[in-house]
PDB file of C-alpha atoms in Angstrom:
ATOM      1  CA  UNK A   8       0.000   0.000   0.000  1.00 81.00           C
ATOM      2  CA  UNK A   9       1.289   3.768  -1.149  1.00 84.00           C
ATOM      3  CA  UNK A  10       1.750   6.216   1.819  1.00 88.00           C
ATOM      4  CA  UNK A  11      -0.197   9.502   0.343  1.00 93.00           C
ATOM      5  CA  UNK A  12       2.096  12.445   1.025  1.00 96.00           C
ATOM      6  CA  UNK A  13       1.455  14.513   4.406  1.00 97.00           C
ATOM      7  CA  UNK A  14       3.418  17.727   2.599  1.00 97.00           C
ATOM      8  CA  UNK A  15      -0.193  18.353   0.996  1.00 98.00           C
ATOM      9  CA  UNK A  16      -2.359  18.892   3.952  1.00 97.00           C
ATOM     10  CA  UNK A  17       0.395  20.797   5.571  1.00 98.00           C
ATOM     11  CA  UNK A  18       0.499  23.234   2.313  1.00 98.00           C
ATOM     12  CA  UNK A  19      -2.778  23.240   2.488  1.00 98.00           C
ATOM     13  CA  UNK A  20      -3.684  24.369   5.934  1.00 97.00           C
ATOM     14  CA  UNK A  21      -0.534  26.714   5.829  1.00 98.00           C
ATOM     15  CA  UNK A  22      -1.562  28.102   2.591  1.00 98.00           C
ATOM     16  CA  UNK A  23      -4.893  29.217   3.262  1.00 98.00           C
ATOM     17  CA  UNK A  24      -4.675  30.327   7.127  1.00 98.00           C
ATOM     18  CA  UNK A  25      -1.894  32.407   5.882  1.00 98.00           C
ATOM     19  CA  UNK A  26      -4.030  33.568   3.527  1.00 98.00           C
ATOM     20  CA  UNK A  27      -7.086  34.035   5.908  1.00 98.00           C
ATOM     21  CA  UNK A  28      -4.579  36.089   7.986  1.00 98.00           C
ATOM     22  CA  UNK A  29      -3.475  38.268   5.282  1.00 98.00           C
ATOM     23  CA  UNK A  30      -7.037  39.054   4.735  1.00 98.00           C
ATOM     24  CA  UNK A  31      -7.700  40.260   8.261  1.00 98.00           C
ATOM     25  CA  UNK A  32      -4.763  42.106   8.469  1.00 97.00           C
ATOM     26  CA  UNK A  33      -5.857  43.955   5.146  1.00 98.00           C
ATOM     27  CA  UNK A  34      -8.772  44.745   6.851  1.00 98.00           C
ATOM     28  CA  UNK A  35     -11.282  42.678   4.289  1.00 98.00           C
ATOM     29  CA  UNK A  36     -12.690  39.902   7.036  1.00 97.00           C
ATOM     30  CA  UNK A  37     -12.641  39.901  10.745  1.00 97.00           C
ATOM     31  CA  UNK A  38     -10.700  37.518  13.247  1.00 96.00           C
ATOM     32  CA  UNK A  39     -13.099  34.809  13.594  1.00 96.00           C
ATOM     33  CA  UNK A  40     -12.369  32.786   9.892  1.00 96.00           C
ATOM     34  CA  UNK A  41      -8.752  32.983  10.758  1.00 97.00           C
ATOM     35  CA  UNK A  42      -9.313  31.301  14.730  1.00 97.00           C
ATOM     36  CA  UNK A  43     -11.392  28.755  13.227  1.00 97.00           C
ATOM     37  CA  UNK A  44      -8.723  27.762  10.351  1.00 97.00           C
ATOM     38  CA  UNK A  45      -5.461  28.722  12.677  1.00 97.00           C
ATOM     39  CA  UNK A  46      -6.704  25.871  15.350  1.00 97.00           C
ATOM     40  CA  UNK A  47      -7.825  23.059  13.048  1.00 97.00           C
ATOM     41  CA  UNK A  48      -6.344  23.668   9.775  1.00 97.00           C
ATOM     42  CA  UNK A  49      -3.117  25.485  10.129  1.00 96.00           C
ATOM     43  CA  UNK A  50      -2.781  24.528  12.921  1.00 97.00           C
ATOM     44  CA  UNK A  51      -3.812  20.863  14.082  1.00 97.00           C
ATOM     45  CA  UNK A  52      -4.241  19.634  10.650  1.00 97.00           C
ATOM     46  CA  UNK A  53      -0.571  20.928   9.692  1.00 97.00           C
ATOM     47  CA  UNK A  54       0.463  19.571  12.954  1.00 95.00           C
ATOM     48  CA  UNK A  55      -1.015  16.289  11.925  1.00 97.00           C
ATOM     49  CA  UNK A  56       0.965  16.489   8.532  1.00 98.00           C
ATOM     50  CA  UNK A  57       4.229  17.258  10.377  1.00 97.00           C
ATOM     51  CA  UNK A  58       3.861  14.005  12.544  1.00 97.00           C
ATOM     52  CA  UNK A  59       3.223  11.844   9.672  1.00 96.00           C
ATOM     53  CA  UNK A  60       6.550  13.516   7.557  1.00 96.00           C
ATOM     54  CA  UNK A  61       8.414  12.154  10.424  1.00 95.00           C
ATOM     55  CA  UNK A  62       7.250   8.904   9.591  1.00 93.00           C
ATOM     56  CA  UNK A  63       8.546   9.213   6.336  1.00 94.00           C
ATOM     57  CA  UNK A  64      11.531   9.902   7.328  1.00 95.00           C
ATOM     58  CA  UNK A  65      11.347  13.605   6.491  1.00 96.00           C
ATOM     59  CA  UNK A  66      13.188  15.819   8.860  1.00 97.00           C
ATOM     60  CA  UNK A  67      12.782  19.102   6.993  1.00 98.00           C
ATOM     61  CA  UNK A  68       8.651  18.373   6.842  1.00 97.00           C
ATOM     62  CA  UNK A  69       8.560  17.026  10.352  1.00 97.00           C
ATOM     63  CA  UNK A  70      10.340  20.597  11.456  1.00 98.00           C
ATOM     64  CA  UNK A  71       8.202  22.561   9.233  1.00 98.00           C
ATOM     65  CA  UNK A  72       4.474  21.426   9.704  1.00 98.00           C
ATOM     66  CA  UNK A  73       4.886  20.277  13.399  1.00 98.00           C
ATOM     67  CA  UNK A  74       7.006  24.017  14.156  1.00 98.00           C
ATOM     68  CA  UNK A  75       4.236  25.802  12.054  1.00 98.00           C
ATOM     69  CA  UNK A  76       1.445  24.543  13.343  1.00 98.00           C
ATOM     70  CA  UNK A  77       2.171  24.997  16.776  1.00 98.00           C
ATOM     71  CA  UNK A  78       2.629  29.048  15.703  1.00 98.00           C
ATOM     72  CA  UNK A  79      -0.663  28.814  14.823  1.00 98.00           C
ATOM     73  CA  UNK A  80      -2.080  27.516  17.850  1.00 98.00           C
ATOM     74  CA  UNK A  81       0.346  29.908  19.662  1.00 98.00           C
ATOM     75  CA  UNK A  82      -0.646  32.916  17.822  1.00 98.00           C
ATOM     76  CA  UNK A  83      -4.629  31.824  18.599  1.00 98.00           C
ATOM     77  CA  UNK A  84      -3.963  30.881  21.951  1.00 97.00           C
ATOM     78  CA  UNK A  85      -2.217  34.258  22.108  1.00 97.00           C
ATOM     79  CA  UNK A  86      -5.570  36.005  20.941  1.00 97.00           C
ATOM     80  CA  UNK A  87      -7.690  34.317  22.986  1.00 97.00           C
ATOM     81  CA  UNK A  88      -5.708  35.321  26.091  1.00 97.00           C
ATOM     82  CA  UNK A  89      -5.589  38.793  24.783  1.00 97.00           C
ATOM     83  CA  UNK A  90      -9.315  38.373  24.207  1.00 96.00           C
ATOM     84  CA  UNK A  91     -10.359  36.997  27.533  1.00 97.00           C
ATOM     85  CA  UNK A  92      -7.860  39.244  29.689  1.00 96.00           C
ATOM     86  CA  UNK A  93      -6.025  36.469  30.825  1.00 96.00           C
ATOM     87  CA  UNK A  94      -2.210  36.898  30.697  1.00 92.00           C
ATOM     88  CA  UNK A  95      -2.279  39.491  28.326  1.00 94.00           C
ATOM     89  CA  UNK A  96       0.343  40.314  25.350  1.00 96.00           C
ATOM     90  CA  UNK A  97       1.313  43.344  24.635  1.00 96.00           C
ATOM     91  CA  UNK A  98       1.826  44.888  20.958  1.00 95.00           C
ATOM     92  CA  UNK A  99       5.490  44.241  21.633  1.00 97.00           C
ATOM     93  CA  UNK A 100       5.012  41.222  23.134  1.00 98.00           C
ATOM     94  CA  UNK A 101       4.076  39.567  19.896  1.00 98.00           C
ATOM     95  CA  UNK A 102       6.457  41.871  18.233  1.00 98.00           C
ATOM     96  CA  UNK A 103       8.822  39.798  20.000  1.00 98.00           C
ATOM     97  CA  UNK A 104       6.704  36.101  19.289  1.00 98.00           C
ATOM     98  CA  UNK A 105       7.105  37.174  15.538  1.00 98.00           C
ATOM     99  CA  UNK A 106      10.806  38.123  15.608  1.00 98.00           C
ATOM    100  CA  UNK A 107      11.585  34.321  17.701  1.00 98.00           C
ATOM    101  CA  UNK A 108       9.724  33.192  14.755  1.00 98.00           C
ATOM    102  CA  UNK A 109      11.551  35.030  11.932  1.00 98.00           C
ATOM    103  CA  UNK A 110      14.818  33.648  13.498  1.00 98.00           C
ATOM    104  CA  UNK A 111      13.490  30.338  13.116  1.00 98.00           C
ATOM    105  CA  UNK A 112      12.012  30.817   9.490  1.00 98.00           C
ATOM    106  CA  UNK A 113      15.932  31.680   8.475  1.00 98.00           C
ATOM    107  CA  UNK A 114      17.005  28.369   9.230  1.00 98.00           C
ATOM    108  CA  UNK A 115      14.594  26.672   7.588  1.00 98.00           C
ATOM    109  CA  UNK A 116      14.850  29.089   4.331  1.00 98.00           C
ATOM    110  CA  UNK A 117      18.829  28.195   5.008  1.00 98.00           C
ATOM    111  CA  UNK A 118      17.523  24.749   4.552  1.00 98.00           C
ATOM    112  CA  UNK A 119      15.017  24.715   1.927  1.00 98.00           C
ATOM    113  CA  UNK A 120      18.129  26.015  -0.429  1.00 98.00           C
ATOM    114  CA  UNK A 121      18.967  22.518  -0.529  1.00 98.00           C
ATOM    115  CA  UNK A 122      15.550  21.376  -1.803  1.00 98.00           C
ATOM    116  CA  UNK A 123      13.668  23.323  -4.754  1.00 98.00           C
ATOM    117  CA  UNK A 124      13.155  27.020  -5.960  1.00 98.00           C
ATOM    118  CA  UNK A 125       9.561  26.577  -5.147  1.00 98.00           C
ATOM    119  CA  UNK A 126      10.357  25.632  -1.475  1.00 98.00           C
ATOM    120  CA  UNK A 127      13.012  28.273  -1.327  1.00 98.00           C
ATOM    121  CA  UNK A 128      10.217  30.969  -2.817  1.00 98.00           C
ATOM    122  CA  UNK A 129       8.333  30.150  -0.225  1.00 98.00           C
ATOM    123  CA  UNK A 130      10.373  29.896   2.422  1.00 98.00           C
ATOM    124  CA  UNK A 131      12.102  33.510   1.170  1.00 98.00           C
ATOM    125  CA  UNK A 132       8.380  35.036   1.222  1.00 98.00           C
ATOM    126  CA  UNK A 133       7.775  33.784   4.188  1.00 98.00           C
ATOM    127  CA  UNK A 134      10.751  34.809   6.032  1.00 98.00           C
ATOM    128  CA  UNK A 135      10.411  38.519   4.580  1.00 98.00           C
ATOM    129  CA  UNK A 136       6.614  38.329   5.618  1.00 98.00           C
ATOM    130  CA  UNK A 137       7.755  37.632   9.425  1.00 98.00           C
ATOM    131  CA  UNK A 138      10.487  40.434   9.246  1.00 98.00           C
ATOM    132  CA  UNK A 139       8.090  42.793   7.905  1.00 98.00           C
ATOM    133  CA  UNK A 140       5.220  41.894  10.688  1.00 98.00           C
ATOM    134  CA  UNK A 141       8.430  42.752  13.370  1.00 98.00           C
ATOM    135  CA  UNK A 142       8.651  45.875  12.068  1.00 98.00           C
ATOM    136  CA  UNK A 143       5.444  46.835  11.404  1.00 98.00           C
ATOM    137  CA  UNK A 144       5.044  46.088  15.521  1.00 98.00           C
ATOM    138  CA  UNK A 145       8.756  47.754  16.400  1.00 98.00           C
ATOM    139  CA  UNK A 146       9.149  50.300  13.751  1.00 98.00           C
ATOM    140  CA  UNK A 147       5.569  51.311  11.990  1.00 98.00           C
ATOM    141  CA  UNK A 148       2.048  50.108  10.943  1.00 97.00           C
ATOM    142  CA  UNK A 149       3.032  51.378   7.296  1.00 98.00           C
ATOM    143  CA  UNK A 150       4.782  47.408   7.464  1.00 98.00           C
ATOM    144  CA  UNK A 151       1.333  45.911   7.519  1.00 98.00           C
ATOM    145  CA  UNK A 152       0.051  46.096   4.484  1.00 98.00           C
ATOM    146  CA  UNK A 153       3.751  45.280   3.279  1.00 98.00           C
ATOM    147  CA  UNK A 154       3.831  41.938   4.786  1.00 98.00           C
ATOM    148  CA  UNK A 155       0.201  41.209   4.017  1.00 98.00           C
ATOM    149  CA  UNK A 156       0.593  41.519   0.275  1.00 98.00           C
ATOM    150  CA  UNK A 157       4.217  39.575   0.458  1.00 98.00           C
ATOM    151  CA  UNK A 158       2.074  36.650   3.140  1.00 98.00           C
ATOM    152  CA  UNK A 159      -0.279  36.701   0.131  1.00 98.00           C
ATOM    153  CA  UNK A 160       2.390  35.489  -2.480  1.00 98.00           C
ATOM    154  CA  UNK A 161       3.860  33.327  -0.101  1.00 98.00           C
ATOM    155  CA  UNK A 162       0.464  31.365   0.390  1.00 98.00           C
ATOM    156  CA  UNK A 163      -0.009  31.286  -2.850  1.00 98.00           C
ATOM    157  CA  UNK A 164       3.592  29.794  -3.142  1.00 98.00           C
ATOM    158  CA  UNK A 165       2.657  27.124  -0.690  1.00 98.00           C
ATOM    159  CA  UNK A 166      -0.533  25.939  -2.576  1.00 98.00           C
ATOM    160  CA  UNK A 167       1.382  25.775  -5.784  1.00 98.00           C
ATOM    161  CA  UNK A 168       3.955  23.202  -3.981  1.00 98.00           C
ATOM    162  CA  UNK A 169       0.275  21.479  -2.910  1.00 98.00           C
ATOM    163  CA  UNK A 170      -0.990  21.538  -6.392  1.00 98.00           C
ATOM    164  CA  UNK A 171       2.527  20.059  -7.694  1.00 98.00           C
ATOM    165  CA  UNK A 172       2.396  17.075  -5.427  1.00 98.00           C
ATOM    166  CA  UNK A 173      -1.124  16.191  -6.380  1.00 98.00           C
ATOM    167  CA  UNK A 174      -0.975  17.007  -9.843  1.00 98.00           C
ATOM    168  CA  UNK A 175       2.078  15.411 -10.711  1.00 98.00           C
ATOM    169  CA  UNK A 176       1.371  12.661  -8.891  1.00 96.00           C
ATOM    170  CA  UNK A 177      -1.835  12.171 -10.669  1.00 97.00           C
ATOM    171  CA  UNK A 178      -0.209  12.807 -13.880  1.00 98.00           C
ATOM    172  CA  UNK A 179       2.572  10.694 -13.620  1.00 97.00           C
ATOM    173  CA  UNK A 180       4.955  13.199 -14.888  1.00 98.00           C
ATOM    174  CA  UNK A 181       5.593  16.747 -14.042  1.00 98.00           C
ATOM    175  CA  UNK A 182       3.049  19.033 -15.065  1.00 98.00           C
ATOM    176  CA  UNK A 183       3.818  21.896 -12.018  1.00 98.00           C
ATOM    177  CA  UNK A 184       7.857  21.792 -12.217  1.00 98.00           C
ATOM    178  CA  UNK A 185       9.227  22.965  -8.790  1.00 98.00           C
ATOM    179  CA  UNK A 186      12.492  23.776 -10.145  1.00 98.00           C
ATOM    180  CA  UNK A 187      16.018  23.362  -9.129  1.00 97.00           C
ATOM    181  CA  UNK A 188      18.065  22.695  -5.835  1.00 97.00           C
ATOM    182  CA  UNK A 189      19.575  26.001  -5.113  1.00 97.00           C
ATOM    183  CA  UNK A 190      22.688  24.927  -3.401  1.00 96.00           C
ATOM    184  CA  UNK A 191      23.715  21.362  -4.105  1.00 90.00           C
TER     185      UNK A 191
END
């Protein structure tokens, strides 16, 4: 029996809560779509996906899904407590969550070098996404809309990894190429 591939429910739920987010934060749908999808879909379903990479023996998946979706249900968990007035974060609080997370994000853009341009798009769109969300809570809200627009290619980036692995693997034969290692 064939092992589908986990990487396409963690594109998936990373994709479009990252997406959902970039909405909000542009100010086009309120907070409620994005707790819904950051708990189950970015972030226990990608959580999920993480788990099973590991079973495949995929380290860089296993770090990626599993790290990921614990942000989300971090940055929810982080709302809610804001929400609720129950040990409350400040603006530079998470200023400081996204910047721990940024950090991370570089090693894992270090790492998807070694893997495809499509993972290294995404990984380089997300990684400018997270420094532009620490400055837009350090330096100025002008950073916002910045980021949001930049999170909005870099979901789309994720889905289009999604869409390769189903597609080709459908096709049997590359239909969605995902290019080139970047460093050997």
């Amino acid at each position: 029996m064939k092992n589908g591939n986990p990487a396409v429910v963690g594109l998936a739920g990373f994709g479009l809560t990252t997406l959902l987010l970039q909405f909000h934060n542009l100010g086009w749908v309120g907070l409620g779509p994005v707790m819904a999808m950051g708990i189950i879909f970015g972030g226990l379903a990608q959580f999920i996906a993480g788990f099973q990479e590991q079973k495949m023996g995929n380290s860089f998946g296993f770090s990626a899904f599993v790290s990921y979706g614990a942000f989300w249900m971090g940055l929810c968990i982080i709302w809610l407590c804001n929400h609720y007035g129950i040990y409350e974060s400040s603006h530079s609080d998470v200023g400081f969550f996204l910047l721990a997370w940024m950090l991370y994000t570089l090693i894992m853009f270090i790492a998807s070098l070694r893997i495809h341009t499509a993972m290294a798009f995404t990984f380089g769109t997300l990684l400018l996404g997270f420094l532009f969300l620490v400055l837009e809570h350090f330096v100025s809200e002008a950073f916002k809309p910045i980021a949001a627009i930049d999170l909005i290619i870099c979901a789309g980036a994720a889905w289009y990894m999604m869409a390769a692995a189903i597609i080709n693997e459908l096709a049997g034969k590359v239909v969605l190429p995902l290019g080139n290692k970047i460093i050997k």
